[in-house]
XYZ file of C-alpha atoms in Angstrom:
498
model
C 15.366 117.370 -90.169
C 12.361 118.409 -89.606
C 13.040 117.901 -85.785
C 16.260 120.188 -85.817
C 14.281 122.858 -87.629
C 11.753 123.031 -85.081
C 14.717 123.046 -81.895
C 15.887 125.758 -84.046
C 12.530 127.663 -84.024
C 12.171 127.128 -80.333
C 15.556 128.119 -79.632
C 15.428 131.669 -81.991
C 11.530 132.272 -80.412
C 13.073 131.431 -77.032
C 16.100 133.962 -77.471
C 13.283 136.693 -78.968
C 11.510 136.051 -75.452
C 14.776 136.731 -73.983
C 15.033 139.941 -75.724
C 11.137 141.579 -75.329
C 11.749 142.438 -71.647
C 14.464 144.771 -73.323
C 12.836 146.348 -76.113
C 9.369 146.451 -74.025
C 11.711 148.856 -71.186
C 13.136 150.859 -74.286
C 9.887 151.273 -76.188
C 7.713 152.619 -73.375
C 10.542 154.612 -72.157
C 11.271 156.060 -75.749
C 7.189 156.872 -76.436
C 6.371 157.891 -73.037
C 9.241 159.295 -71.890
C 11.618 160.912 -74.136
C 9.038 160.453 -77.322
C 11.394 160.555 -80.359
C 12.247 157.612 -82.226
C 16.644 156.787 -81.437
C 18.762 157.850 -84.087
C 19.449 154.678 -86.558
C 16.308 152.915 -84.653
C 16.110 150.275 -87.934
C 19.721 149.430 -87.866
C 19.210 148.799 -83.811
C 16.190 146.341 -84.334
C 17.614 144.708 -86.459
C 20.647 144.259 -84.283
C 18.618 142.874 -82.494
C 16.752 139.839 -84.677
C 20.859 139.416 -85.361
C 21.830 139.074 -81.708
C 18.598 136.614 -80.992
C 19.941 134.698 -84.072
C 23.202 134.169 -82.819
C 22.037 133.102 -79.106
C 19.782 130.252 -81.086
C 22.654 129.178 -82.820
C 25.197 129.212 -80.503
C 22.647 127.367 -77.662
C 21.629 124.838 -80.576
C 24.948 124.281 -80.833
C 25.847 123.780 -77.556
C 23.174 121.071 -77.002
C 24.038 119.106 -80.707
C 28.292 118.930 -79.933
C 29.077 120.105 -76.612
C 27.196 119.460 -73.973
C 26.753 115.796 -74.363
C 30.264 115.568 -74.911
C 30.935 117.046 -71.946
C 28.620 115.227 -69.880
C 29.713 112.256 -71.178
C 33.576 112.843 -70.111
C 31.944 114.114 -66.810
C 30.079 111.065 -65.948
C 32.960 108.500 -67.027
C 35.665 110.744 -65.194
C 32.958 110.292 -61.945
C 33.042 106.295 -62.842
C 36.553 105.864 -63.012
C 37.189 107.705 -59.802
C 40.359 109.339 -60.708
C 40.984 112.733 -58.509
C 43.904 113.903 -60.849
C 41.893 113.136 -64.339
C 38.380 114.868 -62.583
C 40.944 117.881 -61.455
C 42.452 117.692 -64.651
C 39.284 117.969 -66.229
C 37.404 120.261 -64.197
C 40.604 123.134 -65.465
C 40.402 122.229 -69.303
C 36.730 122.319 -69.240
C 36.182 126.088 -67.588
C 39.255 127.602 -69.322
C 37.881 126.312 -71.771
C 34.826 126.908 -72.187
C 35.118 130.577 -70.864
C 37.642 131.308 -73.506
C 35.177 131.419 -75.915
C 31.969 132.929 -73.888
C 30.505 136.082 -75.709
C 29.978 138.371 -72.823
C 33.126 138.428 -71.637
C 34.595 138.806 -75.771
C 32.344 141.991 -75.858
C 33.619 143.215 -72.422
C 37.142 142.657 -72.898
C 37.104 144.326 -76.618
C 35.212 147.516 -75.205
C 38.208 147.463 -72.395
C 40.742 147.192 -74.818
C 39.358 150.091 -77.291
C 38.700 152.592 -74.252
C 42.161 151.509 -72.658
C 44.155 152.513 -75.822
C 45.745 149.164 -75.881
C 47.028 148.852 -72.296
C 44.901 146.163 -71.547
C 44.834 143.398 -74.010
C 41.906 141.829 -75.119
C 42.936 138.194 -75.276
C 45.055 138.630 -72.208
C 42.498 139.746 -70.048
C 40.512 136.646 -71.703
C 43.230 134.393 -70.861
C 43.334 135.390 -67.065
C 39.823 135.067 -66.397
C 39.884 132.022 -68.167
C 42.819 130.564 -66.484
C 41.037 131.638 -62.712
C 37.475 130.086 -64.084
C 39.845 126.867 -64.405
C 41.512 127.008 -61.337
C 37.894 127.190 -59.628
C 36.993 124.362 -61.177
C 39.815 122.439 -60.271
C 39.341 123.769 -56.578
C 35.168 123.297 -56.472
C 35.759 119.660 -57.275
C 38.213 119.264 -54.732
C 35.781 120.973 -52.267
C 33.100 118.722 -52.853
C 34.999 115.545 -52.561
C 36.281 116.050 -49.254
C 32.966 117.964 -48.261
C 34.266 120.997 -46.914
C 31.832 123.809 -46.233
C 31.525 126.600 -48.825
C 30.976 129.333 -47.169
C 34.595 129.248 -45.053
C 35.973 129.125 -49.071
C 33.850 132.596 -49.726
C 34.312 134.028 -46.017
C 38.197 133.675 -46.590
C 38.295 134.828 -51.004
C 36.242 137.749 -50.599
C 38.289 138.753 -47.564
C 41.546 138.481 -49.696
C 39.019 140.359 -53.502
C 38.258 143.692 -50.829
C 42.089 143.512 -49.543
C 43.844 143.123 -53.308
C 41.228 145.974 -54.385
C 42.732 148.521 -51.715
C 45.924 148.485 -53.490
C 44.738 147.710 -57.174
C 44.241 151.479 -59.326
C 40.842 152.631 -60.048
C 41.271 152.210 -63.834
C 41.154 148.134 -63.229
C 38.599 147.717 -60.402
C 34.913 148.358 -62.007
C 36.432 146.080 -64.948
C 38.081 143.156 -63.005
C 34.749 143.069 -61.476
C 32.805 142.911 -64.345
C 35.247 140.483 -65.533
C 34.219 138.271 -62.477
C 30.368 139.269 -63.264
C 30.318 137.622 -66.740
C 32.013 134.613 -66.597
C 29.072 132.908 -65.631
C 26.658 132.679 -69.027
C 25.529 130.559 -71.749
C 28.703 127.736 -71.427
C 29.974 127.794 -68.213
C 26.203 127.725 -65.880
C 25.103 124.334 -67.538
C 29.037 122.907 -67.503
C 29.049 124.110 -64.071
C 26.296 123.441 -62.260
C 25.972 120.391 -63.607
C 29.669 118.930 -62.929
C 28.800 120.228 -59.034
C 25.315 118.463 -58.635
C 26.244 115.546 -60.481
C 29.633 115.204 -58.009
C 27.406 115.504 -55.033
C 24.742 113.127 -56.130
C 27.074 110.469 -56.834
C 29.211 110.601 -53.631
C 27.684 109.445 -50.451
C 27.485 111.748 -47.935
C 27.123 115.172 -49.651
C 23.897 116.991 -49.667
C 22.886 118.271 -53.619
C 21.906 122.099 -52.420
C 24.413 122.502 -49.626
C 27.836 120.879 -51.549
C 26.280 120.723 -55.348
C 26.051 124.323 -55.225
C 28.937 126.978 -55.104
C 30.943 126.453 -58.206
C 28.946 129.365 -60.315
C 29.900 131.459 -57.029
C 33.650 130.793 -56.758
C 33.695 131.099 -60.917
C 33.016 134.778 -60.227
C 34.872 135.925 -57.095
C 38.659 134.661 -58.547
C 38.672 136.539 -61.564
C 38.042 139.188 -59.371
C 41.315 139.105 -57.326
C 43.595 137.961 -60.630
C 42.605 140.683 -63.231
C 42.788 143.100 -60.189
C 46.424 141.524 -60.132
C 47.041 142.054 -63.705
C 45.627 145.962 -63.387
C 48.406 146.645 -60.884
C 51.080 145.238 -62.950
C 49.395 147.058 -66.865
C 49.169 150.204 -64.465
C 52.414 150.358 -62.915
C 54.668 150.875 -65.951
C 54.259 152.559 -68.677
C 51.898 153.601 -70.958
C 52.507 151.295 -73.935
C 54.045 153.419 -77.595
C 51.619 152.882 -79.592
C 48.925 154.355 -80.924
C 45.476 153.058 -80.322
C 43.768 155.094 -82.753
C 45.381 154.649 -85.302
C 45.860 150.721 -85.196
C 41.389 151.142 -84.855
C 41.253 153.532 -87.822
C 43.348 151.150 -89.485
C 40.551 148.493 -88.806
C 38.303 150.039 -89.862
C 39.746 151.087 -93.345
C 40.064 147.494 -93.759
C 36.087 146.798 -92.969
C 35.177 149.606 -96.065
C 37.680 148.302 -98.393
C 36.977 144.576 -97.978
C 33.899 143.859 -96.156
C 34.241 139.915 -97.311
C 37.506 139.845 -96.519
C 36.604 140.814 -92.925
C 33.920 138.593 -92.546
C 36.046 135.247 -92.894
C 38.964 137.255 -90.873
C 35.766 137.604 -87.766
C 34.530 133.956 -88.918
C 37.929 132.332 -87.937
C 38.776 134.650 -84.783
C 35.362 133.080 -83.636
C 36.925 129.805 -84.458
C 39.713 130.608 -82.686
C 38.247 131.887 -79.726
C 35.727 128.147 -79.963
C 38.814 125.558 -80.607
C 39.942 125.587 -76.861
C 36.390 123.672 -76.364
C 36.842 120.680 -78.944
C 40.862 120.571 -77.740
C 39.741 119.591 -74.667
C 37.316 117.649 -75.568
C 39.048 115.468 -78.254
C 42.148 115.320 -76.030
C 40.324 114.108 -73.164
C 37.920 111.546 -75.396
C 40.846 109.782 -77.212
C 44.164 110.157 -75.473
C 42.139 109.500 -71.725
C 40.039 107.458 -72.655
C 41.281 105.930 -75.056
C 37.387 105.788 -77.124
C 36.116 107.025 -80.711
C 33.906 109.761 -80.534
C 30.261 108.847 -81.002
C 28.058 111.024 -83.844
C 30.389 112.660 -85.010
C 28.719 114.520 -87.607
C 26.396 115.361 -85.042
C 29.556 117.082 -82.725
C 30.528 118.622 -86.427
C 27.150 120.201 -86.850
C 26.880 121.447 -83.135
C 30.053 123.172 -83.430
C 29.868 124.976 -86.345
C 26.762 126.620 -85.278
C 28.313 127.973 -82.646
C 31.141 129.869 -83.983
C 27.912 130.955 -86.667
C 26.032 131.307 -83.359
C 29.492 133.586 -82.165
C 29.859 135.681 -85.139
C 25.909 137.079 -85.235
C 26.100 137.832 -81.911
C 28.693 140.173 -81.766
C 27.514 141.733 -85.311
C 24.352 142.169 -83.815
C 25.978 143.629 -80.486
C 27.790 146.467 -82.196
C 24.089 146.626 -84.711
C 21.555 146.572 -81.462
C 22.434 146.292 -78.303
C 25.683 148.962 -77.583
C 23.634 151.594 -79.943
C 20.848 151.117 -77.465
C 22.832 151.673 -74.271
C 24.632 154.717 -75.155
C 21.697 156.048 -76.582
C 19.220 155.800 -74.083
C 22.525 157.163 -71.937
C 22.767 159.921 -73.304
C 18.753 160.834 -74.110
C 18.181 160.713 -70.283
C 21.121 162.323 -69.482
C 19.074 165.762 -71.015
C 16.670 165.666 -68.501
C 16.460 168.101 -66.056
C 16.094 165.706 -63.409
C 18.514 162.266 -63.218
C 15.194 160.365 -61.978
C 13.897 159.302 -65.083
C 18.237 157.564 -65.399
C 16.916 155.761 -62.348
C 14.339 154.687 -63.137
C 15.193 153.207 -66.494
C 18.581 151.556 -64.713
C 15.592 149.627 -62.267
C 13.500 148.597 -65.125
C 16.384 147.228 -67.516
C 17.774 145.080 -64.731
C 14.272 143.858 -63.190
C 13.103 142.979 -66.802
C 16.302 141.187 -68.180
C 16.066 139.345 -64.721
C 12.939 137.838 -65.260
C 13.375 136.675 -68.305
C 17.002 135.053 -67.462
C 16.733 131.290 -68.232
C 19.744 130.620 -66.760
C 18.172 131.462 -63.603
C 14.762 129.724 -64.133
C 17.097 126.921 -64.639
C 19.171 127.478 -61.276
C 15.769 128.304 -59.450
C 14.524 124.937 -60.845
C 17.453 122.575 -59.537
C 17.173 125.106 -56.106
C 13.478 124.152 -55.159
C 14.441 119.794 -56.227
C 17.086 119.450 -54.330
C 16.019 121.843 -51.387
C 12.819 119.371 -50.869
C 9.856 122.586 -49.906
C 12.251 124.663 -48.379
C 13.298 127.515 -51.075
C 10.449 128.421 -53.663
C 11.988 128.906 -57.217
C 9.260 131.992 -57.997
C 10.458 133.784 -55.081
C 14.084 133.141 -55.626
C 13.698 134.573 -58.511
C 11.530 137.814 -57.909
C 14.335 138.173 -54.768
C 17.231 138.361 -57.161
C 15.627 140.381 -59.451
C 14.860 142.993 -57.332
C 18.028 142.288 -56.168
C 19.964 142.982 -59.745
C 17.644 145.822 -60.416
C 18.541 147.534 -56.568
C 22.726 147.105 -57.345
C 22.285 148.309 -61.263
C 20.414 151.157 -59.345
C 22.977 151.785 -56.838
C 25.895 151.377 -59.733
C 24.203 154.266 -62.363
C 24.365 156.993 -58.910
C 28.151 156.217 -58.464
C 28.507 156.979 -62.158
C 26.322 160.166 -61.935
C 27.864 160.972 -58.461
C 31.374 160.501 -59.730
C 32.173 158.652 -55.727
C 34.665 156.477 -55.689
C 33.850 152.021 -56.575
C 36.161 151.812 -54.041
C 34.214 152.576 -51.233
C 31.032 150.664 -53.023
C 32.489 147.465 -53.819
C 34.541 147.189 -50.470
C 31.136 148.080 -48.524
C 28.936 145.522 -50.832
C 31.030 142.738 -50.016
C 31.782 143.600 -46.356
C 28.068 143.560 -46.168
C 27.926 139.693 -47.749
C 31.112 138.479 -45.965
C 28.815 139.626 -42.619
C 25.652 137.610 -44.160
C 27.356 134.309 -45.107
C 28.565 134.441 -41.593
C 25.238 134.638 -40.454
C 23.484 132.953 -42.930
C 21.915 129.201 -42.658
C 23.764 126.981 -44.330
C 21.551 125.262 -46.610
C 20.851 128.950 -48.567
C 25.198 130.634 -48.706
C 26.324 127.783 -51.455
C 22.819 128.679 -54.321
C 23.526 132.383 -53.095
C 26.874 132.908 -54.244
C 25.329 130.791 -57.638
C 22.865 133.089 -57.995
C 24.839 136.453 -57.769
C 26.722 134.405 -60.541
C 23.963 133.460 -63.535
C 22.164 136.646 -63.311
C 23.840 138.878 -65.976
C 22.930 137.009 -69.270
C 24.443 137.540 -72.654
C 22.209 140.119 -73.312
C 22.194 141.864 -70.391
C 25.985 142.619 -70.220
C 26.506 144.320 -73.343
C 23.024 146.277 -72.651
C 24.055 147.435 -68.713
C 28.119 147.720 -69.826
C 27.165 150.114 -72.896
C 24.367 152.260 -70.692
C 27.244 152.335 -67.949
C 30.228 153.436 -70.274
C 27.245 155.934 -72.153
C 26.816 157.654 -68.557
C 30.207 157.824 -68.116
C 31.117 159.395 -71.462
C 28.537 162.058 -71.312
C 28.503 163.309 -67.351
C 31.473 166.017 -67.511
C 34.466 165.193 -65.887
C 34.344 161.522 -66.009
C 36.492 158.650 -67.093
C 35.373 156.356 -68.982
C 37.006 152.966 -68.332
C 37.460 153.896 -64.258
C 33.588 154.903 -64.071
C 31.754 153.667 -67.171
C 33.219 149.722 -66.283
C 31.590 148.256 -62.879
C 27.577 148.035 -63.103
C 28.051 143.769 -63.647
C 29.492 143.985 -59.556
C 26.875 145.563 -58.716
C 24.223 143.501 -60.141
C 26.245 140.511 -59.028
C 26.511 141.180 -55.543
C 23.578 142.119 -54.680
C 21.185 139.325 -55.284
C 23.242 137.538 -52.368
C 22.239 139.969 -50.167
C 18.846 139.747 -50.906
C 18.734 136.419 -51.327
C 20.927 135.594 -47.785
C 18.918 138.680 -46.009
C 15.269 136.998 -47.105
C 16.563 133.515 -45.663
C 17.874 134.795 -42.298
C 14.860 137.034 -42.007
C 12.587 133.354 -42.550
C 15.365 131.859 -40.811
C 14.452 134.299 -37.436
C 10.735 134.526 -38.432
C 10.672 130.694 -37.854
C 12.470 130.762 -34.585
C 10.931 133.423 -32.957
C 7.116 130.807 -34.241
C 8.445 128.173 -32.304
C 9.517 130.252 -28.981
C 5.931 131.893 -28.948
C 3.219 130.636 -26.252
């Protein structure tokens, strides 16, 4: 028991460390630039602590219950060598992991509220989860057959750009943000472990070239499916219901029956995690026909995941969302937009450098590349890319430019760089673009965009408020690929010099 408490204390301290860069940036801006304590600052601070507690519980639950069982199933299926079972398992794990993703829940709820109910939060999450499930199945086939990833990415992003031409502007930013938030706490470890494990176990496959790339595909495909959903939704008449009345009714329930609302929220978290549990039980008992080992440990892990998710959502409402909106509201009161740009750049760089998924992927890449890649240099390149991307996204909101032009230009550049880049960097670059947006960064950046769009005259919150996560995903791909191209050219130039 003492060992478990130590592990939880470490996870909680780790979550606090991940929040620390955000706290430092916010405190510096509040003290030196705004010179005031934000309204509701105590509530925000409590919210941040609750977020850290929720993340710690969630991560410990994953380590105790979900990851060991998932990895065990993947290994057993790989040893069996059955392609249909592997594909089915990949789809099921991809779907069930994403449907419970906290950052996706937060973005979907924000989209439903801002669109006055036209976008349904659960439908949006189901579409994104199904897309990631299909990606997992397709990625497993790609690794087994040894297909080069760059053709998948070039054709895929050409499709993304084409669909963007026809998508309504209300859905474009949200679609790209939905792709960016699919790869977070749950999905990155599961997806990366499955891809690298398959590439390592199949003769003739390179872990760096073939093992990476599943995360990048998991970002791309939801962008297409959500935009198609938007074409359908915004091609119809507005729903007859009044979303504002529904939200007011929920608020009344919160005030009148807080304990009942807490129980209902916990049951909704159980609903979010239930798909993963059902997938694991089905494949364990119906396909492998083996009893689940350490059942009490697994049950405790799932309970921690549910409670952690609940605490995370409560903390978001108290802490990160108000911070993002408050900072946006305060910074736009200055005569110059310089401080808004500087805040966006600082938040992007600081949070990315502390992102645990990025650190893990960088270390895996360094090991797989056998000296070709420096993990620390990769983190710096990715952090710089995120900072640049968020700053450009903020500039788009301030100027009111069309997101279509920015997104199409950004991914057109990505397509060109993919064709020019050395093959060893392509899969890794796309994966790095997917792991930059953490469970902490996504809500804060989303709230910042929505806050700016709310307070700048002439902006539409749904059209202009979303899209920052997309920019945070595009530009790390650009910086990493550009670095690889430049280094390859330098090596060739030095080799031919007399």
